[in-house]
Every structure is written in C-alpha cells, then in structure tokens.
XYZ file of C-alpha atoms in Angstrom:
549
model
C 9.127 -11.262 -24.175
C 11.272 -8.256 -25.631
C 8.751 -7.210 -28.395
C 5.861 -7.677 -25.922
C 7.753 -4.886 -23.814
C 8.349 -2.290 -27.059
C 4.550 -3.410 -27.959
C 3.859 -2.103 -24.325
C 6.321 0.943 -24.812
C 4.283 2.180 -27.488
C 1.281 1.666 -26.535
C 1.739 2.927 -22.672
C 3.545 6.031 -24.434
C 5.968 5.086 -22.173
C 10.042 7.514 -22.424
C 12.768 5.701 -24.333
C 14.053 2.844 -22.532
C 18.140 3.477 -21.938
C 19.031 -0.585 -22.145
C 17.202 -4.016 -23.719
C 19.700 -5.821 -21.812
C 17.550 -7.318 -19.318
C 17.939 -10.188 -16.990
C 15.207 -12.285 -14.975
C 15.763 -14.227 -12.311
C 12.318 -16.497 -11.782
C 11.218 -17.994 -8.463
C 13.280 -15.821 -6.212
C 12.556 -17.524 -2.386
C 11.898 -15.075 0.066
C 11.591 -16.283 3.959
C 8.825 -14.915 6.315
C 8.877 -14.651 9.576
C 6.351 -17.623 10.489
C 8.313 -19.963 7.807
C 5.728 -19.745 5.371
C 8.101 -18.933 1.673
C 7.062 -15.913 -1.331
C 7.899 -15.887 -4.602
C 9.458 -13.694 -7.128
C 10.952 -12.547 -10.160
C 13.613 -9.994 -10.441
C 13.820 -8.478 -13.373
C 17.868 -6.622 -13.822
C 19.235 -4.830 -16.917
C 22.278 -5.821 -16.719
C 24.048 -2.678 -18.267
C 23.414 -0.053 -16.082
C 25.879 -0.235 -12.512
C 24.378 0.571 -9.502
C 19.722 0.450 -10.596
C 17.795 1.322 -8.169
C 15.366 -1.126 -7.152
C 11.214 -0.982 -7.450
C 9.520 -3.431 -5.537
C 5.928 -4.542 -6.468
C 3.838 -6.533 -4.644
C 0.635 -8.460 -5.941
C -2.276 -10.924 -5.425
C -2.422 -11.451 -9.766
C 0.373 -13.317 -10.403
C 4.183 -12.543 -11.221
C 4.088 -12.786 -15.374
C 1.961 -12.432 -17.931
C 0.748 -8.592 -18.819
C 2.536 -7.610 -15.650
C 5.462 -8.557 -16.467
C 5.862 -7.756 -20.095
C 4.048 -4.393 -19.725
C 5.071 -2.861 -16.244
C 7.987 -4.725 -15.265
C 10.630 -5.121 -18.672
C 9.828 -1.685 -19.155
C 10.974 -0.300 -15.397
C 13.366 -2.967 -16.158
C 14.238 -1.005 -19.748
C 14.458 2.674 -18.133
C 17.094 2.058 -15.756
C 15.647 0.226 -12.795
C 15.466 -3.326 -11.216
C 11.706 -4.590 -10.696
C 11.650 -7.359 -7.355
C 7.757 -8.240 -8.594
C 6.817 -11.000 -5.720
C 3.752 -12.857 -5.525
C 1.934 -12.203 -2.197
C 0.239 -14.781 0.216
C -1.335 -17.994 -0.828
C -1.045 -16.246 -4.890
C 0.742 -16.834 -7.787
C 3.232 -19.643 -6.139
C 3.750 -18.397 -2.682
C 3.185 -20.430 0.497
C 1.135 -19.244 2.651
C -3.765 -19.125 2.775
C -4.098 -15.643 1.163
C -6.591 -13.254 3.237
C -7.027 -10.017 1.298
C -5.340 -7.328 3.088
C -4.335 -9.482 6.188
C -0.805 -10.076 5.735
C 1.033 -7.423 3.651
C 2.504 -4.980 6.517
C 4.097 -8.071 7.523
C 5.050 -9.785 4.751
C 5.619 -6.203 3.695
C 8.569 -5.158 5.652
C 10.088 -8.909 5.989
C 10.364 -8.667 1.921
C 11.694 -5.529 2.528
C 14.942 -7.038 5.540
C 15.829 -9.911 2.320
C 16.230 -6.787 -0.057
C 18.534 -4.985 2.002
C 20.521 -7.903 2.462
C 20.877 -8.877 -1.281
C 23.399 -8.545 -3.001
C 22.239 -6.806 -5.924
C 20.892 -4.023 -3.761
C 22.170 -0.294 -4.011
C 20.413 1.265 -1.508
C 17.444 3.133 -3.613
C 14.190 1.686 -2.732
C 10.670 2.738 -4.761
C 7.239 1.104 -4.417
C 4.878 0.930 -7.427
C 2.030 -0.095 -7.977
C -2.258 0.034 -9.683
C -5.107 -0.386 -7.028
C -4.526 -3.852 -4.673
C -0.406 -3.549 -5.854
C -0.745 0.689 -4.062
C -2.511 -0.642 -0.958
C 0.765 -3.354 -0.397
C 2.699 -0.177 -0.528
C 0.473 2.126 1.938
C 0.291 -1.348 4.396
C 3.930 -0.702 5.370
C 4.612 2.366 4.546
C 4.636 3.734 8.180
C 6.611 1.480 9.720
C 9.198 1.471 6.078
C 9.913 5.282 7.414
C 13.369 6.238 5.152
C 13.697 2.433 3.704
C 11.252 3.630 1.930
C 13.367 5.833 -0.874
C 9.879 7.348 -3.223
C 6.731 5.490 -3.720
C 4.088 5.952 -6.472
C 0.769 4.557 -5.221
C -1.954 4.136 -8.393
C -5.929 4.192 -8.507
C -5.387 3.111 -4.450
C -5.712 3.403 -0.911
C -4.325 3.025 2.489
C -8.082 1.405 3.291
C -10.109 -0.635 1.151
C -12.578 -0.887 3.475
C -14.724 2.956 2.815
C -14.403 1.291 -1.137
C -16.674 -2.509 0.074
C -19.193 0.281 2.003
C -19.034 3.703 0.017
C -22.147 5.421 1.279
C -22.404 2.957 4.405
C -24.157 0.019 1.257
C -22.798 -2.504 -0.007
C -20.247 -1.752 -2.835
C -21.641 -5.632 -4.414
C -20.576 -5.667 -7.974
C -16.964 -4.794 -7.110
C -17.262 -7.308 -3.913
C -18.386 -10.606 -5.433
C -17.236 -9.579 -9.592
C -13.414 -9.904 -7.198
C -14.131 -12.621 -5.282
C -15.065 -14.937 -8.342
C -11.974 -13.429 -9.683
C -9.879 -13.954 -7.462
C -11.623 -17.109 -6.782
C -10.153 -18.368 -10.088
C -6.543 -17.990 -9.800
C -6.324 -20.156 -7.073
C -7.874 -23.122 -9.929
C -5.245 -21.782 -12.563
C -4.125 -20.645 -15.570
C -7.194 -23.112 -17.636
C -9.664 -21.782 -14.861
C -8.987 -17.912 -14.831
C -9.650 -18.321 -18.723
C -13.098 -20.153 -17.709
C -13.504 -16.668 -15.725
C -12.910 -14.422 -18.436
C -14.639 -16.169 -20.888
C -17.725 -17.267 -18.642
C -17.142 -16.715 -14.957
C -18.388 -12.312 -15.325
C -21.360 -13.564 -16.971
C -22.021 -15.732 -13.569
C -21.043 -13.360 -11.453
C -23.095 -10.652 -12.496
C -26.071 -13.346 -11.928
C -25.598 -14.251 -8.601
C -25.740 -10.739 -7.116
C -29.785 -10.840 -7.653
C -29.617 -13.625 -5.069
C -30.913 -13.666 -2.012
C -29.014 -14.056 0.571
C -26.522 -11.982 -0.305
C -24.168 -14.180 2.296
C -24.601 -16.776 -0.588
C -24.107 -14.815 -3.573
C -20.471 -16.353 -3.337
C -21.229 -20.090 -3.977
C -23.330 -18.753 -6.483
C -20.890 -16.507 -8.215
C -17.670 -19.233 -7.246
C -19.132 -22.795 -6.698
C -17.888 -22.202 -2.768
C -17.979 -20.526 -0.031
C -15.670 -17.665 -0.176
C -14.644 -16.868 3.390
C -13.420 -13.355 3.348
C -16.429 -12.008 1.248
C -18.922 -13.446 4.179
C -16.455 -11.674 6.353
C -17.335 -7.792 4.243
C -20.420 -9.015 4.099
C -20.837 -8.920 8.821
C -18.700 -6.435 9.097
C -20.311 -2.969 7.727
C -18.881 -1.110 10.979
C -15.475 2.012 10.445
C -13.680 -0.112 13.401
C -14.826 -3.010 13.191
C -12.160 -5.194 14.564
C -11.919 -7.169 11.298
C -10.617 -3.947 9.178
C -8.733 -1.882 11.758
C -6.450 -1.391 12.865
C -4.376 -4.504 10.638
C -6.213 -4.162 7.312
C -6.843 -0.125 7.447
C -4.101 2.043 7.153
C -5.352 5.204 7.352
C -4.968 6.833 10.711
C -0.871 5.623 9.852
C -0.790 7.832 6.560
C 0.602 11.296 8.299
C 3.885 9.455 9.667
C 5.172 8.177 5.923
C 8.293 9.990 5.457
C 8.789 8.930 1.847
C 7.956 11.008 -0.685
C 4.796 10.555 -2.138
C 3.438 10.463 -5.360
C -0.873 9.826 -5.566
C -1.960 9.303 -9.530
C -5.628 8.606 -9.396
C -9.036 8.812 -11.762
C -11.723 10.874 -12.217
C -13.762 7.816 -12.472
C -11.998 5.041 -10.326
C -13.645 3.977 -7.169
C -11.111 4.318 -4.920
C -10.800 8.342 -5.445
C -12.273 9.882 -2.340
C -10.137 7.584 -0.488
C -7.313 8.377 -2.422
C -7.627 12.729 -1.782
C -7.834 11.602 1.976
C -4.632 10.108 2.033
C -3.397 13.130 0.065
C -5.020 15.045 2.717
C -3.363 13.426 5.253
C 0.304 14.040 3.767
C -1.057 16.951 3.186
C -1.092 17.634 6.679
C 1.367 15.968 8.076
C 3.825 18.997 5.730
C 4.554 15.617 3.502
C 4.405 17.832 0.217
C 2.805 15.060 -2.186
C 2.434 15.010 -5.691
C -1.007 14.646 -7.276
C -1.957 13.552 -11.052
C -5.738 13.322 -11.363
C -7.052 11.665 -15.608
C -10.245 11.159 -17.101
C -9.724 7.424 -16.618
C -11.235 4.842 -14.954
C -10.016 1.713 -12.412
C -8.757 -0.697 -14.833
C -7.671 2.770 -17.252
C -4.819 1.453 -20.329
C -3.701 5.498 -20.332
C -3.859 5.571 -17.019
C -1.040 3.255 -16.840
C 0.747 5.480 -19.034
C 0.706 8.540 -17.549
C 1.367 6.776 -14.459
C 4.527 4.521 -14.950
C 5.758 7.502 -16.457
C 5.126 10.556 -14.193
C 6.999 7.110 -10.898
C 10.053 7.008 -13.777
C 10.221 10.504 -13.373
C 9.847 10.912 -9.614
C 11.362 8.376 -9.080
C 14.962 9.552 -10.581
C 14.023 12.516 -8.531
C 14.820 11.077 -5.399
C 16.952 8.272 -5.986
C 19.836 11.318 -7.441
C 18.397 14.303 -6.222
C 17.974 16.171 -8.548
C 14.179 17.338 -8.480
C 14.924 19.299 -11.777
C 12.612 17.511 -14.143
C 9.714 17.597 -11.631
C 6.751 20.023 -12.330
C 6.275 22.808 -10.852
C 2.676 22.805 -9.103
C 2.751 19.296 -7.325
C -1.029 18.568 -8.366
C -1.835 17.802 -12.265
C -5.277 17.112 -13.601
C -7.901 17.191 -16.088
C -9.901 19.236 -16.911
C -12.863 17.163 -18.561
C -15.910 19.040 -20.766
C -12.166 21.304 -20.848
C -9.787 18.183 -22.622
C -6.967 20.018 -20.696
C -4.452 19.242 -17.877
C -4.002 21.540 -15.611
C -1.117 22.198 -12.699
C -2.679 23.906 -9.227
C -0.976 24.167 -6.205
C -2.876 21.710 -4.171
C -6.282 19.396 -3.950
C -8.681 21.675 -3.908
C -7.959 24.788 -6.219
C -7.895 27.686 -4.915
C -9.570 29.918 -6.687
C -13.728 28.238 -6.545
C -17.027 29.521 -4.795
C -19.840 27.213 -3.718
C -22.799 27.390 -5.102
C -25.440 25.508 -4.216
C -28.365 24.543 -7.264
C -31.821 23.450 -5.961
C -34.114 20.964 -7.345
C -36.988 23.243 -8.223
C -41.002 22.053 -9.034
C -41.771 21.071 -12.548
C -38.455 19.165 -12.557
C -36.436 22.634 -13.064
C -32.720 22.858 -11.359
C -31.478 26.557 -10.776
C -28.659 27.711 -8.215
C -31.635 30.018 -6.566
C -34.274 28.967 -3.699
C -37.159 27.253 -5.162
C -41.066 28.316 -5.209
C -43.760 26.735 -2.783
C -44.237 23.851 -4.438
C -45.202 19.843 -3.438
C -43.200 17.369 -3.337
C -41.896 14.842 -6.096
C -42.889 11.358 -5.669
C -41.720 7.922 -6.912
C -41.772 4.152 -5.572
C -38.686 2.066 -5.516
C -39.314 -1.287 -5.435
C -36.220 -3.592 -4.490
C -37.382 -6.116 -6.263
C -36.705 -4.365 -9.581
C -34.175 -2.343 -8.626
C -33.133 0.847 -10.280
C -30.809 0.019 -12.147
C -26.750 1.226 -12.383
C -25.352 2.699 -15.591
C -20.718 3.718 -15.659
C -19.771 6.029 -12.435
C -16.689 4.720 -10.792
C -16.573 1.021 -10.603
C -14.089 -1.560 -11.655
C -14.875 -2.831 -14.691
C -13.569 -1.083 -17.308
C -15.886 -1.212 -19.810
C -19.087 -0.548 -17.947
C -17.113 2.191 -15.394
C -17.117 5.919 -16.863
C -19.213 8.253 -18.271
C -22.434 6.814 -20.036
C -25.964 7.305 -21.654
C -28.835 7.935 -19.112
C -31.508 8.230 -21.131
C -32.560 4.782 -20.902
C -32.124 5.072 -16.144
C -33.626 8.955 -16.960
C -36.660 7.523 -18.712
C -37.726 5.469 -15.579
C -41.087 6.091 -13.080
C -38.397 5.392 -10.137
C -35.929 7.774 -10.930
C -36.091 11.855 -10.533
C -34.841 14.150 -12.697
C -34.026 18.070 -12.729
C -32.529 19.925 -15.392
C -31.403 23.668 -15.002
C -31.570 26.152 -17.915
C -29.202 26.170 -21.414
C -25.655 28.233 -19.676
C -24.601 30.829 -22.065
C -21.495 30.493 -20.663
C -19.029 27.565 -19.506
C -19.195 27.046 -15.956
C -16.380 24.570 -14.727
C -16.759 22.704 -11.307
C -13.740 21.364 -9.901
C -13.610 19.789 -6.490
C -15.823 17.902 -3.949
C -19.831 17.466 -4.365
C -21.853 17.032 -2.008
C -25.745 16.986 -2.122
C -28.217 17.614 0.677
C -31.568 15.810 0.197
C -35.076 16.992 1.977
C -36.154 13.500 2.234
C -40.303 11.690 3.592
C -40.167 7.517 3.032
C -42.551 5.424 3.966
C -39.405 3.349 5.225
C -36.926 3.553 7.955
C -34.674 2.221 6.119
C -33.391 3.571 2.449
C -31.423 4.279 0.343
C -29.929 7.975 -1.879
C -29.150 8.443 -4.562
C -28.179 11.849 -6.659
C -25.633 11.790 -9.555
C -25.397 15.082 -11.664
C -25.399 14.488 -15.466
C -23.986 16.915 -18.260
C -26.738 17.562 -21.409
C -25.278 18.578 -24.391
C -27.329 20.469 -27.465
C -28.638 16.970 -28.369
C -30.357 16.085 -25.254
C -27.872 12.835 -24.202
C -27.573 12.978 -20.765
C -23.810 11.938 -19.715
C -22.962 11.482 -16.301
C -20.902 13.583 -14.495
C -20.193 12.537 -10.604
C -22.629 10.439 -8.605
C -22.882 8.931 -4.746
C -25.313 7.030 -2.593
C -26.519 6.812 1.198
C -27.948 4.576 2.992
C -30.344 5.793 5.178
C -30.870 4.595 8.360
C -33.279 5.763 11.380
C -29.808 6.344 14.151
C -27.707 8.330 10.915
C -30.616 10.729 9.817
C -33.339 11.098 12.760
C -36.954 13.219 10.451
C -38.067 15.261 12.245
C -41.880 15.933 13.324
C -43.114 15.407 10.181
C -41.090 13.000 9.000
C -38.736 14.621 6.919
C -35.061 13.556 7.396
C -32.275 16.016 5.451
C -30.042 13.259 3.727
C -26.666 14.302 3.497
C -24.882 12.910 -0.064
C -20.419 12.846 -0.710
C -20.499 12.796 -4.377
C -17.528 11.428 -6.161
C -15.001 14.528 -6.449
C -14.497 15.922 -9.995
C -13.112 18.537 -12.336
C -15.409 18.710 -15.364
C -16.070 22.123 -17.858
C -20.210 22.277 -19.003
C -19.736 24.274 -21.610
C -22.007 27.087 -23.474
C -25.066 25.680 -25.022
C -25.221 22.470 -22.203
C -27.238 22.678 -19.078
C -26.383 20.308 -15.340
C -29.615 18.049 -14.665
C -29.857 16.325 -11.086
C -31.100 12.720 -10.950
C -32.527 11.901 -7.576
C -33.280 7.420 -7.038
C -33.030 5.150 -4.619
C -29.973 2.539 -5.813
C -27.486 1.656 -8.435
C -28.083 -1.677 -8.681
C -26.025 -3.802 -8.624
C -23.190 -1.815 -8.234
C -24.256 -1.474 -4.340
C -26.168 -4.413 -2.496
C -30.144 -2.948 -2.793
C -31.749 -1.795 -0.230
C -34.588 -3.758 1.298
C -36.335 -1.616 3.299
C -36.548 -3.894 6.205
C -33.333 -2.836 8.813
C -31.948 -6.400 8.800
C -28.397 -7.754 8.402
C -26.910 -7.185 4.560
C -26.429 -10.582 4.745
C -28.892 -11.992 5.924
C -32.215 -9.559 4.250
C -34.619 -12.249 2.035
C -37.456 -9.910 2.361
C -38.368 -6.788 -0.140
C -39.995 -4.057 0.671
C -40.938 -1.372 -1.401
C -39.982 2.161 -0.574
C -42.433 5.377 -1.326
C -40.316 8.407 -1.358
C -41.088 12.231 -1.041
C -37.774 14.491 -2.117
C -38.964 17.711 -1.133
C -37.786 21.243 -3.108
C -39.603 24.073 -1.225
C -38.023 27.253 1.058
C -38.114 25.450 4.514
C -37.213 21.856 2.523
C -35.235 22.623 -0.018
C -32.919 19.764 -1.616
C -30.033 20.843 -3.317
C -26.130 19.374 -5.155
C -23.426 22.083 -3.399
C -20.797 22.646 -6.081
C -17.247 24.367 -6.595
C -17.262 26.750 -9.221
C -15.254 28.790 -11.002
C -16.728 31.463 -13.785
C -13.656 33.470 -13.985
C -11.941 31.299 -18.137
C-alpha cells in the first residue's frame, strides 16, 4: 500500500507527505438509529498527535483506488481518514436507495465519530460526485460540527443532472445503474462490467420502452432507475425534500471550497450551490479546471486545495489561502486566473445571431427564409463529447462527422482578427417552428481552428412542450436554451461556430415526438424543424465577452 500511495502522490501531483507511518483499522461498525450497521475503515497517522479527521462517505467501496489514492495520501499528510460505505454498499447493512438515506446516515455517523477516543475535534469532509452529495446531505443540519468541506464535481441535488433541460440524461443514468448493480454482485461481477457491461448498457439505450432498458443493461429490474423515469417534475415527492438539499445550502455554516470542471455534468448545479452560499454571506471558494467528471488531474488539484483549505480552518491561520476566492482555468488561453467572484466582473453581454446562409455574427440578421432540417428519432442525432460521466467520451471532441449530418444546422462566424474571451454563463434563444408540439432543441458552441477542426466548447439541450414554450399565431416558439458555463479564449485566426439540432443521443433520451410518458413511449415520430433568423424572429447565442486582453 505505501508503494501505491507514492504512485498516487506522483500521479496526482500532491505536496510532500509528512509521514509514511499510517495505521489502518478495517471493518469498524457504526450503528444507525434503525439498527442497520454501516462499515468503515480508519486511516491514522501514528506520529501526528491531534490529527483532525476527514470523513468520506461512498457507495463505491472502501478500498481499492479510493484507499490507496485518497485515504492513505491524506493520512500521510497529517489527517485521520474515516471512509465509510453507504447503506447497502461495500459491506454495509441495509438496502441501497440512491440519495435516500444520506442525510440521516451522515448525521448518525457524526454522532458516532464525536464519541470516539481518537477524535480530536476537527471534522472535515471531502469527496467527488456521490461522495460530495453525501456532504451536502448532512451539512445544513450538522452546522459547526463540520469544520470545513470540499465537495468536488458534485451538487446538493442530483435531480437536475437526471433531467438536464427537462430531458432525461439517459447515458449517465443507465450507465450508473449498470455500474451499481454490478458492484452488488461482488468483485468478479464488477470486473465483468468493466470488461463487457459498458457495451451492454450502451446497447440497452436503444431499447424502447425505456422503462425496460434497465433489464437489458443489467439483467434485472432496477427499482430506482424506474423511479427516476417516473419522477420528472422538479418538485416530485421522490426528490423533495429528502433527496434534494438545494433549498438549505444557504444554511450551511461550514466553510466550503467547491471544485468543478468545465466539462463536468454537475457544473451548472455546483455553481447554483456557490451562488446560494454567496447570497447567504458564507464566502465560499471556487476552483474550476478544464476537467471532465472523472479527470485524474482534477482529483489531484482538489486534494491539494483540500489540504490547504483544511489546514487553514483547523488552525485558524488563513495565510496560505489565495487572495481571491475564485480560480478559473481559461481554456484556449491555457492559464489559471483568480477573480473575486463568479461570474467574474468586467464582461459584457454580446449576442451572436444566426445569419442566413449559415453565417454567424454579432449583428441582427437580414430578411431570410428559415433554415430547415428533419429530426428522426429512429435515427437520432448522436452525441459527441460534452459534459458526461464517462471520462473518455466526455470533453472537447472533433465535431466533423456530427456537423456533416443533415439533421444538424451549422452557423459559422468570420475569422477573428483579435482574441475573444467568453467567461461566464452562456444562453441561447432559438426561434423554432416544428411539425411536432413535443420536440427538443440542442445548441452547441464550437471553436473552429485555422485548419477547420471544430471542437465543442459548451452546449445545452431544452425539451420543448406546448405548455412551457407556447407558439405564436404562426406556430413559432421562442425557446431559451441554457448552455454550459465556460471560460474560453477564441484565439485570433479562429472562428466561432454554433450548431442547432434536436438531439444528442444517448447522452439525452431521444424525444419520440408523441408527448407520451418517457418510460412508456414506443412510437417514434419525426419532426420537421424550421429555425428562424430574420429581424423579427432572431435566433442567437448570448456570451459574457471580454475584449480587453
């Protein structure tokens, strides 16, 4: 294990260890109020008196890479680490019900920790993704019992990541269902999933109705996957209040340092958590790199930032903290920058309008007929890159094949004679007339280099219903699409490009065009789409732009 921790230290670029002498106590049992026992491991640096405790709660098992790459490196840098398997996972008792028990189990675990003879009064929380959600689930009630928090590529609720733009994030949800089901079968079943199960899950995404896709992917029904398909409303009792903690983020008193990635699925919701903390006067820190959800480099930065954050709040000495609380990696410029807040001050809103003939410019379009395409859900527009859970499939990708499809409209701006920086939230407004009342609008911004290669920068999809986006007398709907926030420099000699289509499959479940419940729909109806770009019905993307470079 020490060898593995040294490898992790190098791979993650961590600061030097203060000790290699770490005791590991495995299989500690922690009772919950309902009689269920959860299992945990404790990593203790023997020669660090008064070491504060980092609590990590995970559904992915206590050992393996988590133990060698996170728990032991923290212990070697002067922290005790208690890593606990969530209910129904990793040897813990009870039934795994995603998000359902994390508040109560987390608070009961705090009660237990505070009674242990090795606990020295400083309780810290750390972890990415679900491990970050477990922090938020208990944080508002824990109050000052938590000394400091570092939630990484995560959010206080997972409902919006399940239903981004009111559409269902099929690839992420079904892949995760297959992963968690495989882990229930033990190490061999988990290995089988890594070798073959991912392809099986991808094939299952083609199946209709979607309510049966879990059986195709895993071999059996997955109750909570089906509940997600049924619980589409933001205020559905499945989510609120037990699984959605966003309403209480402002009550969290522990100092919070959020770490996210520009190509991470949770970024938008993570920034909403940051805003809630700011509005409550909590003074959060924020670090965003050019990472995908499972990026190794992002984890290394998160751990290094956590070490600094934890020491500052355990000792009360904030001298090592950076001056400005927000640090962003500006893609294209390839540099880190510090700001006083998010969104950064000093940008101006600038809309680049779709132009006739496939143009794009920061001026109103001329009179023109709409651009047209047909979306056929039986041959859905494929997804390429973007903010996904899948590490290798996520992030910037070559969009050449996607842009060659007849169901993708492409609008390209002139060659830039000077750099243009976009830092902040990005939105689009699309004037759409569709032959179907139920359809989707997908908008993507790309950077086209001098060689013509088109790489995606940010994107978003919005599901269109007659209630949410009513049509005018001519059947035209004004559809607002929330794109991913970004920090990006379009270099001189490059061009901006905007794609408009009606899908990104299987990242998002295809819209069948019928308005039927998503889990039950089996009919697939094509949609004839018209995108308007004339002075009366403009379509465009609005950027927060900085030109003072």
